[in-house]
């Protein structure tokens, strides 16, 4: 337990040993599941909860501040189980609490606790809750990063509880940013956290920052990582979010032809697709990328930022090759609907790779401009012409 300021206490748990979060995210510096107790003159609120694996130390932290039965409200800014997993176990320790959360959150938390009898209060944007000398104001912040997300603002203390927003998987036992031992490592953690959690939600990040701009505050109390304070990391973290979420400005549209090729046959098709785009007369920058020649993180970024793309794959063991699937695994499924794309590839004796990739893109609601283009072994002159025409059709969609 750590006191943040008069009447606000950090009661969450540190998990410095964690190295993978949510299956997909490496966490070199562990994480923390931050939760805060806010004691007003009349009422007490618990802001966010904790991962269920840390229930016992979490409960102990709460007990260091107050009798759990004296808690009146629980505010769930976001209901992912790293912040709500311990709630089912915590509730029997509490008295009659009312849970404040968003409409979406009220649905999720019933399924997370497997309880339909929760005493829930669905908050409206801008609604307030008076604790006595401390007012909680709830601010809608959808898709930061789930539909349920809200911020909670406490104007008397000039603090905002943002849950995941401006958080980082970074565990140090010092709570405040000005005590951090390794600020550079924190900077890396902040960035990788942003990329993994908020990267697909840029426009919502911009909207969230605008909402914060309208508030007067000196501290952000996120639910992962250190407390951010004015003059230390607060302005820096906000400025970085602003930069990372800024719309990408390009003078020309960007089309990328991704491919990989065992014997140079799919590569020949890729070059023709590229030339077809170039000769279309459209103002478009075209890049050609052999998937196995570039870092996968760069390719994924390119895939998610381009305006149109083509993917060329050979077929091995009746499927597209693993590097192609690795690329597609990094596709921003949230923002890919209707993006123009094309699929092509040379194969030997079965040729399922292109069809499997096309099916995946269709499931993501991308806009395939044509059936997959397939060529057997060495592309003929006609195959190469078809590849060039495929590139032209892709360019037409830009
Ligand atoms: Fe930290 Fe989206 O949960």
mmCIF file of C-alpha atoms and ligand atoms in Angstrom:
data_model
loop_
_atom_site.group_PDB
_atom_site.id
_atom_site.type_symbol
_atom_site.label_atom_id
_atom_site.label_comp_id
_atom_site.label_asym_id
_atom_site.label_seq_id
_atom_site.Cartn_x
_atom_site.Cartn_y
_atom_site.Cartn_z
ATOM 1 C CA UNK A 1 0.000 0.000 0.000
ATOM 2 C CA UNK A 2 1.193 3.507 -0.777
ATOM 3 C CA UNK A 3 -0.465 6.831 -0.101
ATOM 4 C CA UNK A 4 -0.787 8.922 -3.262
ATOM 5 C CA UNK A 5 -2.137 12.030 -1.550
ATOM 6 C CA UNK A 6 -4.595 12.846 1.206
ATOM 7 C CA UNK A 7 -7.370 10.237 0.935
ATOM 8 C CA UNK A 8 -6.034 8.367 -2.094
ATOM 9 C CA UNK A 9 -4.103 5.122 -1.702
ATOM 10 C CA UNK A 10 -2.527 2.711 -4.172
ATOM 11 C CA UNK A 11 -3.573 -0.788 -3.120
ATOM 12 C CA UNK A 12 -2.761 -2.817 -6.236
ATOM 13 C CA UNK A 13 -0.198 -5.557 -6.768
ATOM 14 C CA UNK A 14 3.143 -5.819 -8.521
ATOM 15 C CA UNK A 15 3.922 -8.686 -10.891
ATOM 16 C CA UNK A 16 7.595 -8.090 -11.731
ATOM 17 C CA UNK A 17 8.129 -11.671 -12.942
ATOM 18 C CA UNK A 18 5.582 -11.577 -15.742
ATOM 19 C CA UNK A 19 7.198 -11.882 -19.179
ATOM 20 C CA UNK A 20 4.177 -12.450 -21.424
ATOM 21 C CA UNK A 21 0.868 -10.601 -21.149
ATOM 22 C CA UNK A 22 -2.340 -11.625 -22.899
ATOM 23 C CA UNK A 23 -0.527 -14.372 -24.825
ATOM 24 C CA UNK A 24 0.862 -11.976 -27.432
ATOM 25 C CA UNK A 25 2.757 -9.259 -25.601
ATOM 26 C CA UNK A 26 6.257 -9.676 -24.225
ATOM 27 C CA UNK A 27 6.798 -7.770 -21.000
ATOM 28 C CA UNK A 28 10.493 -7.448 -20.210
ATOM 29 C CA UNK A 29 9.831 -5.396 -17.096
ATOM 30 C CA UNK A 30 6.850 -7.219 -15.582
ATOM 31 C CA UNK A 31 3.711 -5.275 -14.777
ATOM 32 C CA UNK A 32 1.545 -3.944 -12.002
ATOM 33 C CA UNK A 33 -2.202 -4.186 -11.483
ATOM 34 C CA UNK A 34 -2.901 -0.820 -9.948
ATOM 35 C CA UNK A 35 -6.017 -0.194 -7.917
ATOM 36 C CA UNK A 36 -6.806 2.870 -5.831
ATOM 37 C CA UNK A 37 -8.849 3.523 -2.732
ATOM 38 C CA UNK A 38 -10.412 6.961 -2.511
ATOM 39 C CA UNK A 39 -11.675 7.976 0.922
ATOM 40 C CA UNK A 40 -14.068 10.899 1.025
ATOM 41 C CA UNK A 41 -15.527 12.410 4.166
ATOM 42 C CA UNK A 42 -18.631 10.240 3.874
ATOM 43 C CA UNK A 43 -17.991 7.520 1.338
ATOM 44 C CA UNK A 44 -15.166 5.302 0.098
ATOM 45 C CA UNK A 45 -14.625 4.109 -3.442
ATOM 46 C CA UNK A 46 -12.305 1.495 -4.881
ATOM 47 C CA UNK A 47 -11.114 2.380 -8.386
ATOM 48 C CA UNK A 48 -10.440 -0.718 -10.522
ATOM 49 C CA UNK A 49 -9.628 -4.085 -8.958
ATOM 50 C CA UNK A 50 -6.818 -6.562 -9.630
ATOM 51 C CA UNK A 51 -5.757 -9.765 -11.358
ATOM 52 C CA UNK A 52 -7.201 -12.756 -9.522
ATOM 53 C CA UNK A 53 -3.752 -14.312 -9.021
ATOM 54 C CA UNK A 54 -2.895 -11.506 -6.618
ATOM 55 C CA UNK A 55 -6.073 -11.505 -4.586
ATOM 56 C CA UNK A 56 -4.489 -12.207 -1.182
ATOM 57 C CA UNK A 57 -1.831 -9.444 -1.200
ATOM 58 C CA UNK A 58 -4.389 -7.143 -2.788
ATOM 59 C CA UNK A 59 -6.888 -7.715 0.012
ATOM 60 C CA UNK A 60 -4.127 -7.163 2.531
ATOM 61 C CA UNK A 61 -3.295 -3.831 0.903
ATOM 62 C CA UNK A 62 -6.917 -2.760 1.147
ATOM 63 C CA UNK A 63 -7.026 -3.759 4.806
ATOM 64 C CA UNK A 64 -4.035 -1.525 5.520
ATOM 65 C CA UNK A 65 -6.204 1.428 4.513
ATOM 66 C CA UNK A 66 -9.687 0.488 5.674
ATOM 67 C CA UNK A 67 -12.057 -2.247 6.661
ATOM 68 C CA UNK A 68 -13.164 -3.715 3.306
ATOM 69 C CA UNK A 69 -16.722 -3.641 4.574
ATOM 70 C CA UNK A 70 -16.530 0.154 4.701
ATOM 71 C CA UNK A 71 -16.130 0.391 0.907
ATOM 72 C CA UNK A 72 -19.274 1.859 -0.628
ATOM 73 C CA UNK A 73 -18.491 1.895 -4.331
ATOM 74 C CA UNK A 74 -16.346 0.073 -6.839
ATOM 75 C CA UNK A 75 -15.562 1.935 -10.041
ATOM 76 C CA UNK A 76 -14.593 -0.265 -12.971
ATOM 77 C CA UNK A 77 -13.014 1.950 -15.600
ATOM 78 C CA UNK A 78 -12.445 -1.113 -17.774
ATOM 79 C CA UNK A 79 -13.429 -4.702 -17.214
ATOM 80 C CA UNK A 80 -10.634 -6.803 -18.711
ATOM 81 C CA UNK A 81 -9.796 -9.549 -16.182
ATOM 82 C CA UNK A 82 -6.397 -8.108 -15.286
ATOM 83 C CA UNK A 83 -8.433 -5.368 -13.588
ATOM 84 C CA UNK A 84 -11.528 -7.318 -12.560
ATOM 85 C CA UNK A 85 -10.406 -10.927 -12.158
ATOM 86 C CA UNK A 86 -10.216 -10.636 -8.368
ATOM 87 C CA UNK A 87 -13.652 -9.060 -8.036
ATOM 88 C CA UNK A 88 -15.599 -12.303 -7.594
ATOM 89 C CA UNK A 89 -13.348 -13.267 -4.705
ATOM 90 C CA UNK A 90 -13.342 -9.753 -3.275
ATOM 91 C CA UNK A 91 -17.107 -9.243 -3.145
ATOM 92 C CA UNK A 92 -17.739 -11.586 -0.163
ATOM 93 C CA UNK A 93 -15.231 -9.512 1.835
ATOM 94 C CA UNK A 94 -17.207 -6.336 1.211
ATOM 95 C CA UNK A 95 -20.504 -4.992 2.453
ATOM 96 C CA UNK A 96 -23.226 -3.584 0.232
ATOM 97 C CA UNK A 97 -21.280 -2.068 -2.618
ATOM 98 C CA UNK A 98 -22.527 -0.474 -5.780
ATOM 99 C CA UNK A 99 -20.437 -1.080 -8.870
ATOM 100 C CA UNK A 100 -20.105 1.909 -11.187
ATOM 101 C CA UNK A 101 -19.189 1.116 -14.764
ATOM 102 C CA UNK A 102 -20.210 1.796 -18.360
ATOM 103 C CA UNK A 103 -23.107 0.133 -20.157
ATOM 104 C CA UNK A 104 -20.753 -2.252 -21.953
ATOM 105 C CA UNK A 105 -18.843 -2.824 -18.721
ATOM 106 C CA UNK A 106 -22.043 -3.805 -16.919
ATOM 107 C CA UNK A 107 -22.509 -6.627 -19.429
ATOM 108 C CA UNK A 108 -18.907 -7.811 -19.308
ATOM 109 C CA UNK A 109 -18.611 -7.851 -15.529
ATOM 110 C CA UNK A 110 -21.626 -10.140 -15.151
ATOM 111 C CA UNK A 111 -19.927 -12.651 -17.457
ATOM 112 C CA UNK A 112 -16.550 -12.215 -15.771
ATOM 113 C CA UNK A 113 -17.941 -12.839 -12.277
ATOM 114 C CA UNK A 114 -20.653 -15.235 -13.493
ATOM 115 C CA UNK A 115 -23.070 -13.236 -11.381
ATOM 116 C CA UNK A 116 -26.307 -11.679 -12.545
ATOM 117 C CA UNK A 117 -27.119 -10.245 -9.114
ATOM 118 C CA UNK A 118 -24.425 -7.558 -8.991
ATOM 119 C CA UNK A 119 -25.537 -4.183 -7.714
ATOM 120 C CA UNK A 120 -24.589 -2.257 -10.842
ATOM 121 C CA UNK A 121 -24.935 1.400 -11.672
ATOM 122 C CA UNK A 122 -24.380 2.285 -15.335
ATOM 123 C CA UNK A 123 -22.678 5.670 -15.532
ATOM 124 C CA UNK A 124 -23.483 8.377 -18.048
ATOM 125 C CA UNK A 125 -20.800 10.535 -19.602
ATOM 126 C CA UNK A 126 -20.162 13.444 -17.254
ATOM 127 C CA UNK A 127 -22.055 11.930 -14.325
ATOM 128 C CA UNK A 128 -20.613 12.606 -10.859
ATOM 129 C CA UNK A 129 -20.483 10.736 -7.574
ATOM 130 C CA UNK A 130 -19.929 12.691 -4.350
ATOM 131 C CA UNK A 131 -17.813 10.930 -1.712
ATOM 132 C CA UNK A 132 -17.751 13.992 0.568
ATOM 133 C CA UNK A 133 -15.049 16.485 -0.354
ATOM 134 C CA UNK A 134 -14.051 14.262 -3.239
ATOM 135 C CA UNK A 135 -16.102 14.083 -6.413
ATOM 136 C CA UNK A 136 -15.710 11.335 -8.960
ATOM 137 C CA UNK A 137 -16.628 12.411 -12.473
ATOM 138 C CA UNK A 138 -17.024 9.680 -15.067
ATOM 139 C CA UNK A 139 -15.894 10.397 -18.599
ATOM 140 C CA UNK A 140 -16.744 8.162 -21.498
ATOM 141 C CA UNK A 141 -13.582 6.953 -23.277
ATOM 142 C CA UNK A 142 -14.738 4.141 -25.575
ATOM 143 C CA UNK A 143 -12.243 1.855 -27.301
ATOM 144 C CA UNK A 144 -9.412 2.802 -25.007
ATOM 145 C CA UNK A 145 -9.099 0.001 -25.553
ATOM 146 C CA UNK A 146 -12.405 -1.833 -25.140
ATOM 147 C CA UNK A 147 -15.908 -0.522 -25.774
ATOM 148 C CA UNK A 148 -16.387 -0.309 -21.998
ATOM 149 C CA UNK A 149 -13.574 2.116 -21.166
ATOM 150 C CA UNK A 150 -14.141 5.239 -19.069
ATOM 151 C CA UNK A 151 -11.885 7.706 -17.249
ATOM 152 C CA UNK A 152 -12.621 8.815 -13.703
ATOM 153 C CA UNK A 153 -11.672 12.376 -12.820
ATOM 154 C CA UNK A 154 -11.284 13.683 -9.285
ATOM 155 C CA UNK A 155 -11.167 17.479 -9.601
ATOM 156 C CA UNK A 156 -10.507 18.305 -5.937
ATOM 157 C CA UNK A 157 -7.200 16.412 -6.088
ATOM 158 C CA UNK A 158 -6.589 17.118 -9.768
ATOM 159 C CA UNK A 159 -6.071 13.466 -10.636
ATOM 160 C CA UNK A 160 -7.428 11.264 -13.423
ATOM 161 C CA UNK A 161 -7.768 7.493 -13.214
ATOM 162 C CA UNK A 162 -7.250 6.252 -16.762
ATOM 163 C CA UNK A 163 -6.888 2.469 -16.340
ATOM 164 C CA UNK A 164 -4.950 1.183 -19.381
ATOM 165 C CA UNK A 165 -4.629 4.592 -21.052
ATOM 166 C CA UNK A 166 -1.129 6.039 -20.480
ATOM 167 C CA UNK A 167 -0.216 2.830 -18.687
ATOM 168 C CA UNK A 168 2.785 0.581 -19.166
ATOM 169 C CA UNK A 169 3.769 -2.934 -18.288
ATOM 170 C CA UNK A 170 6.543 -1.803 -16.008
ATOM 171 C CA UNK A 171 6.995 -2.928 -12.415
ATOM 172 C CA UNK A 172 9.067 -0.931 -9.990
ATOM 173 C CA UNK A 173 8.185 -0.758 -6.308
ATOM 174 C CA UNK A 174 8.400 3.047 -6.216
ATOM 175 C CA UNK A 175 4.876 3.981 -7.380
ATOM 176 C CA UNK A 176 5.699 7.519 -8.566
ATOM 177 C CA UNK A 177 7.457 8.317 -11.838
ATOM 178 C CA UNK A 178 9.951 10.652 -10.122
ATOM 179 C CA UNK A 179 11.317 7.700 -8.151
ATOM 180 C CA UNK A 180 11.802 5.472 -11.184
ATOM 181 C CA UNK A 181 15.202 3.771 -11.301
ATOM 182 C CA UNK A 182 15.237 3.091 -15.066
ATOM 183 C CA UNK A 183 13.320 5.786 -16.974
ATOM 184 C CA UNK A 184 14.687 4.606 -20.330
ATOM 185 C CA UNK A 185 13.288 1.134 -19.770
ATOM 186 C CA UNK A 186 10.001 2.691 -18.754
ATOM 187 C CA UNK A 187 10.008 4.642 -22.035
ATOM 188 C CA UNK A 188 10.379 1.402 -23.983
ATOM 189 C CA UNK A 189 7.603 -0.212 -21.966
ATOM 190 C CA UNK A 190 5.304 2.766 -22.546
ATOM 191 C CA UNK A 191 5.885 2.553 -26.284
ATOM 192 C CA UNK A 192 5.460 -1.194 -26.646
ATOM 193 C CA UNK A 193 2.338 -1.004 -24.503
ATOM 194 C CA UNK A 194 0.896 1.722 -26.694
ATOM 195 C CA UNK A 195 1.669 -0.239 -29.865
ATOM 196 C CA UNK A 196 0.129 -3.459 -28.604
ATOM 197 C CA UNK A 197 -2.906 -2.046 -26.838
ATOM 198 C CA UNK A 198 -3.775 1.251 -28.484
ATOM 199 C CA UNK A 199 -2.163 0.980 -31.923
ATOM 200 C CA UNK A 200 -5.417 -0.143 -33.592
ATOM 201 C CA UNK A 201 -7.413 2.662 -31.944
ATOM 202 C CA UNK A 202 -5.647 5.821 -33.082
ATOM 203 C CA UNK A 203 -8.696 7.979 -33.595
ATOM 204 C CA UNK A 204 -10.025 6.973 -30.173
ATOM 205 C CA UNK A 205 -6.652 7.826 -28.638
ATOM 206 C CA UNK A 206 -6.903 11.276 -30.192
ATOM 207 C CA UNK A 207 -10.423 11.616 -28.803
ATOM 208 C CA UNK A 208 -9.253 10.486 -25.363
ATOM 209 C CA UNK A 209 -6.434 13.012 -25.377
ATOM 210 C CA UNK A 210 -8.905 15.755 -26.253
ATOM 211 C CA UNK A 211 -10.988 14.763 -23.263
ATOM 212 C CA UNK A 212 -7.930 14.944 -21.033
ATOM 213 C CA UNK A 213 -7.060 18.348 -22.546
ATOM 214 C CA UNK A 214 -10.362 19.657 -21.198
ATOM 215 C CA UNK A 215 -9.448 18.695 -17.634
ATOM 216 C CA UNK A 216 -7.130 20.318 -15.132
ATOM 217 C CA UNK A 217 -4.941 17.686 -13.464
ATOM 218 C CA UNK A 218 -1.479 17.134 -12.015
ATOM 219 C CA UNK A 219 -1.449 13.362 -11.850
ATOM 220 C CA UNK A 220 -2.586 10.444 -13.946
ATOM 221 C CA UNK A 221 -3.193 7.257 -11.992
ATOM 222 C CA UNK A 222 -3.165 4.444 -14.555
ATOM 223 C CA UNK A 223 -3.830 0.819 -13.717
ATOM 224 C CA UNK A 224 -0.473 -0.402 -15.040
ATOM 225 C CA UNK A 225 2.904 1.143 -14.318
ATOM 226 C CA UNK A 226 3.939 4.213 -12.357
ATOM 227 C CA UNK A 227 1.807 7.161 -11.322
ATOM 228 C CA UNK A 228 2.496 9.981 -13.774
ATOM 229 C CA UNK A 229 3.124 13.412 -12.316
ATOM 230 C CA UNK A 230 3.425 16.904 -13.732
ATOM 231 C CA UNK A 231 7.018 17.865 -14.439
ATOM 232 C CA UNK A 232 8.211 14.264 -14.592
ATOM 233 C CA UNK A 233 6.635 11.825 -17.061
ATOM 234 C CA UNK A 234 3.065 13.106 -17.346
ATOM 235 C CA UNK A 235 3.601 15.643 -20.130
ATOM 236 C CA UNK A 236 6.050 13.318 -21.886
ATOM 237 C CA UNK A 237 3.663 10.368 -21.909
ATOM 238 C CA UNK A 238 0.805 12.510 -23.214
ATOM 239 C CA UNK A 239 3.029 14.063 -25.903
ATOM 240 C CA UNK A 240 4.174 10.620 -27.006
ATOM 241 C CA UNK A 241 0.592 9.370 -27.239
ATOM 242 C CA UNK A 242 -0.240 12.458 -29.278
ATOM 243 C CA UNK A 243 2.605 11.745 -31.678
ATOM 244 C CA UNK A 244 2.039 8.017 -31.953
ATOM 245 C CA UNK A 245 -1.663 8.444 -32.652
ATOM 246 C CA UNK A 246 -1.316 11.319 -35.118
ATOM 247 C CA UNK A 247 -2.717 10.519 -38.571
ATOM 248 C CA UNK A 248 -0.023 9.455 -41.025
ATOM 249 C CA UNK A 249 0.371 12.225 -43.604
ATOM 250 C CA UNK A 250 1.431 11.184 -47.108
ATOM 251 C CA UNK A 251 1.488 13.137 -50.314
ATOM 252 C CA UNK A 252 0.685 10.001 -52.274
ATOM 253 C CA UNK A 253 -1.255 6.848 -51.580
ATOM 254 C CA UNK A 254 0.889 3.861 -50.685
ATOM 255 C CA UNK A 255 0.553 0.381 -52.171
ATOM 256 C CA UNK A 256 2.777 -2.490 -51.051
ATOM 257 C CA UNK A 257 3.409 -5.761 -52.835
ATOM 258 C CA UNK A 258 4.471 -8.343 -50.257
ATOM 259 C CA UNK A 259 5.751 -11.677 -51.475
ATOM 260 C CA UNK A 260 8.113 -14.494 -50.790
ATOM 261 C CA UNK A 261 9.437 -16.881 -53.368
ATOM 262 C CA UNK A 262 11.297 -20.199 -53.245
ATOM 263 C CA UNK A 263 12.475 -20.341 -56.875
ATOM 264 C CA UNK A 264 11.809 -16.806 -58.112
ATOM 265 C CA UNK A 265 8.459 -17.580 -59.761
ATOM 266 C CA UNK A 266 6.192 -15.822 -57.285
ATOM 267 C CA UNK A 267 8.746 -12.996 -57.317
ATOM 268 C CA UNK A 268 8.278 -12.571 -61.080
ATOM 269 C CA UNK A 269 4.550 -12.224 -60.542
ATOM 270 C CA UNK A 270 5.197 -9.714 -57.733
ATOM 271 C CA UNK A 271 7.282 -7.516 -60.019
ATOM 272 C CA UNK A 272 4.524 -7.536 -62.613
ATOM 273 C CA UNK A 273 1.886 -6.607 -60.014
ATOM 274 C CA UNK A 274 4.131 -3.738 -58.926
ATOM 275 C CA UNK A 275 4.590 -2.569 -62.522
ATOM 276 C CA UNK A 276 0.857 -2.786 -63.116
ATOM 277 C CA UNK A 277 0.283 -0.422 -60.205
ATOM 278 C CA UNK A 278 3.035 1.922 -61.395
ATOM 279 C CA UNK A 279 1.709 2.086 -64.937
ATOM 280 C CA UNK A 280 -1.825 2.809 -63.797
ATOM 281 C CA UNK A 281 -1.285 6.555 -63.964
ATOM 282 C CA UNK A 282 -2.421 6.926 -60.362
ATOM 283 C CA UNK A 283 -0.435 9.071 -57.956
ATOM 284 C CA UNK A 284 0.701 6.170 -55.851
ATOM 285 C CA UNK A 285 3.946 5.131 -54.223
ATOM 286 C CA UNK A 286 4.613 1.411 -54.701
ATOM 287 C CA UNK A 287 6.924 -0.726 -52.601
ATOM 288 C CA UNK A 288 7.998 -4.293 -53.222
ATOM 289 C CA UNK A 289 8.899 -6.336 -50.134
ATOM 290 C CA UNK A 290 10.277 -9.843 -49.958
ATOM 291 C CA UNK A 291 8.792 -10.907 -46.625
ATOM 292 C CA UNK A 292 11.823 -12.884 -45.500
ATOM 293 C CA UNK A 293 14.218 -9.989 -46.137
ATOM 294 C CA UNK A 294 12.778 -7.472 -43.652
ATOM 295 C CA UNK A 295 12.062 -7.407 -39.906
ATOM 296 C CA UNK A 296 8.528 -8.652 -39.366
ATOM 297 C CA UNK A 297 7.628 -5.680 -37.139
ATOM 298 C CA UNK A 298 8.448 -3.277 -39.987
ATOM 299 C CA UNK A 299 6.448 -5.310 -42.469
ATOM 300 C CA UNK A 300 3.440 -5.425 -40.171
ATOM 301 C CA UNK A 301 3.589 -1.664 -39.708
ATOM 302 C CA UNK A 302 3.751 -1.209 -43.472
ATOM 303 C CA UNK A 303 0.858 -3.611 -43.967
ATOM 304 C CA UNK A 304 -1.275 -1.672 -41.515
ATOM 305 C CA UNK A 305 -0.389 1.775 -42.831
ATOM 306 C CA UNK A 306 -0.631 1.222 -46.589
ATOM 307 C CA UNK A 307 -3.705 2.088 -48.616
ATOM 308 C CA UNK A 308 -3.676 -1.112 -50.673
ATOM 309 C CA UNK A 309 -1.605 -4.260 -50.728
ATOM 310 C CA UNK A 310 -0.968 -7.457 -52.620
ATOM 311 C CA UNK A 311 0.338 -10.683 -51.119
ATOM 312 C CA UNK A 312 2.208 -13.299 -53.081
ATOM 313 C CA UNK A 313 2.766 -16.743 -51.686
ATOM 314 C CA UNK A 314 3.986 -20.090 -52.948
ATOM 315 C CA UNK A 315 2.274 -23.228 -51.689
ATOM 316 C CA UNK A 316 4.029 -25.664 -49.392
ATOM 317 C CA UNK A 317 2.177 -28.578 -47.817
ATOM 318 C CA UNK A 318 -1.118 -27.327 -49.261
ATOM 319 C CA UNK A 319 -0.911 -23.950 -47.591
ATOM 320 C CA UNK A 320 0.654 -20.513 -47.772
ATOM 321 C CA UNK A 321 4.137 -20.427 -46.296
ATOM 322 C CA UNK A 322 4.668 -19.584 -42.591
ATOM 323 C CA UNK A 323 6.236 -16.115 -43.144
ATOM 324 C CA UNK A 324 3.074 -15.039 -44.976
ATOM 325 C CA UNK A 325 0.917 -16.197 -42.082
ATOM 326 C CA UNK A 326 3.258 -14.485 -39.664
ATOM 327 C CA UNK A 327 2.746 -11.241 -41.550
ATOM 328 C CA UNK A 328 -1.025 -11.650 -41.605
ATOM 329 C CA UNK A 329 -1.051 -12.451 -37.883
ATOM 330 C CA UNK A 330 0.056 -8.855 -37.315
ATOM 331 C CA UNK A 331 -2.709 -7.374 -39.397
ATOM 332 C CA UNK A 332 -4.814 -4.733 -37.711
ATOM 333 C CA UNK A 333 -8.137 -6.520 -37.949
ATOM 334 C CA UNK A 334 -9.971 -3.556 -36.440
ATOM 335 C CA UNK A 335 -9.136 -1.175 -39.275
ATOM 336 C CA UNK A 336 -8.707 -3.383 -42.325
ATOM 337 C CA UNK A 337 -12.269 -3.578 -43.609
ATOM 338 C CA UNK A 338 -12.664 -2.440 -47.245
ATOM 339 C CA UNK A 339 -8.943 -2.027 -47.865
ATOM 340 C CA UNK A 340 -8.179 -3.000 -51.477
ATOM 341 C CA UNK A 341 -5.973 -6.058 -51.790
ATOM 342 C CA UNK A 342 -4.955 -8.841 -54.145
ATOM 343 C CA UNK A 343 -3.418 -12.298 -53.823
ATOM 344 C CA UNK A 344 -1.151 -14.141 -56.227
ATOM 345 C CA UNK A 345 1.367 -16.948 -56.291
ATOM 346 C CA UNK A 346 3.137 -19.640 -58.209
ATOM 347 C CA UNK A 347 2.744 -23.249 -57.151
ATOM 348 C CA UNK A 348 3.850 -26.724 -58.241
ATOM 349 C CA UNK A 349 1.245 -29.417 -57.832
ATOM 350 C CA UNK A 350 -1.621 -28.264 -55.600
ATOM 351 C CA UNK A 351 -1.679 -24.469 -55.067
ATOM 352 C CA UNK A 352 -3.931 -23.956 -52.040
ATOM 353 C CA UNK A 353 -1.757 -21.160 -50.590
ATOM 354 C CA UNK A 354 -3.314 -18.273 -52.492
ATOM 355 C CA UNK A 355 -6.861 -19.409 -51.804
ATOM 356 C CA UNK A 356 -6.164 -19.777 -48.094
ATOM 357 C CA UNK A 357 -4.708 -16.274 -47.904
ATOM 358 C CA UNK A 358 -7.658 -14.864 -49.851
ATOM 359 C CA UNK A 359 -10.078 -16.565 -47.454
ATOM 360 C CA UNK A 360 -8.271 -15.009 -44.503
ATOM 361 C CA UNK A 361 -8.433 -11.541 -46.058
ATOM 362 C CA UNK A 362 -12.116 -11.983 -46.813
ATOM 363 C CA UNK A 363 -12.740 -12.949 -43.208
ATOM 364 C CA UNK A 364 -11.132 -9.633 -42.241
ATOM 365 C CA UNK A 365 -13.527 -7.909 -44.664
ATOM 366 C CA UNK A 366 -10.718 -6.630 -46.867
ATOM 367 C CA UNK A 367 -11.744 -5.778 -50.432
ATOM 368 C CA UNK A 368 -10.187 -8.364 -52.753
ATOM 369 C CA UNK A 369 -10.106 -6.864 -56.235
ATOM 370 C CA UNK A 370 -10.173 -10.257 -57.952
ATOM 371 C CA UNK A 371 -9.880 -13.991 -57.494
ATOM 372 C CA UNK A 372 -6.378 -15.106 -56.454
ATOM 373 C CA UNK A 373 -4.009 -15.198 -59.420
ATOM 374 C CA UNK A 374 -2.305 -18.580 -59.657
ATOM 375 C CA UNK A 375 0.487 -19.685 -61.961
ATOM 376 C CA UNK A 376 1.844 -23.226 -62.277
ATOM 377 C CA UNK A 377 5.618 -23.417 -61.778
ATOM 378 C CA UNK A 378 7.240 -20.869 -64.120
ATOM 379 C CA UNK A 379 4.792 -18.083 -65.065
ATOM 380 C CA UNK A 380 3.997 -17.916 -68.753
ATOM 381 C CA UNK A 381 3.870 -14.659 -70.690
ATOM 382 C CA UNK A 382 0.081 -14.765 -70.168
ATOM 383 C CA UNK A 383 0.496 -15.253 -66.434
ATOM 384 C CA UNK A 384 2.792 -12.248 -66.252
ATOM 385 C CA UNK A 385 0.292 -10.168 -68.209
ATOM 386 C CA UNK A 386 -2.486 -11.229 -65.839
ATOM 387 C CA UNK A 387 -0.302 -10.201 -62.893
ATOM 388 C CA UNK A 388 0.246 -6.781 -64.449
ATOM 389 C CA UNK A 389 -3.495 -6.402 -64.979
ATOM 390 C CA UNK A 390 -4.091 -7.425 -61.378
ATOM 391 C CA UNK A 391 -1.808 -4.595 -60.266
ATOM 392 C CA UNK A 392 -3.738 -2.162 -62.462
ATOM 393 C CA UNK A 393 -7.049 -3.275 -60.965
ATOM 394 C CA UNK A 394 -5.631 -2.816 -57.475
ATOM 395 C CA UNK A 395 -4.508 0.709 -58.405
ATOM 396 C CA UNK A 396 -7.977 1.533 -59.722
ATOM 397 C CA UNK A 397 -9.303 1.199 -56.179
ATOM 398 C CA UNK A 398 -7.002 3.942 -54.875
HETATM 399 FE FE1 LIG B 1 -5.004 -3.802 -18.500
HETATM 400 FE FE2 LIG B 1 -7.164 -3.868 -21.056
HETATM 401 O O1 LIG B 1 -6.481 -4.403 -19.442
#
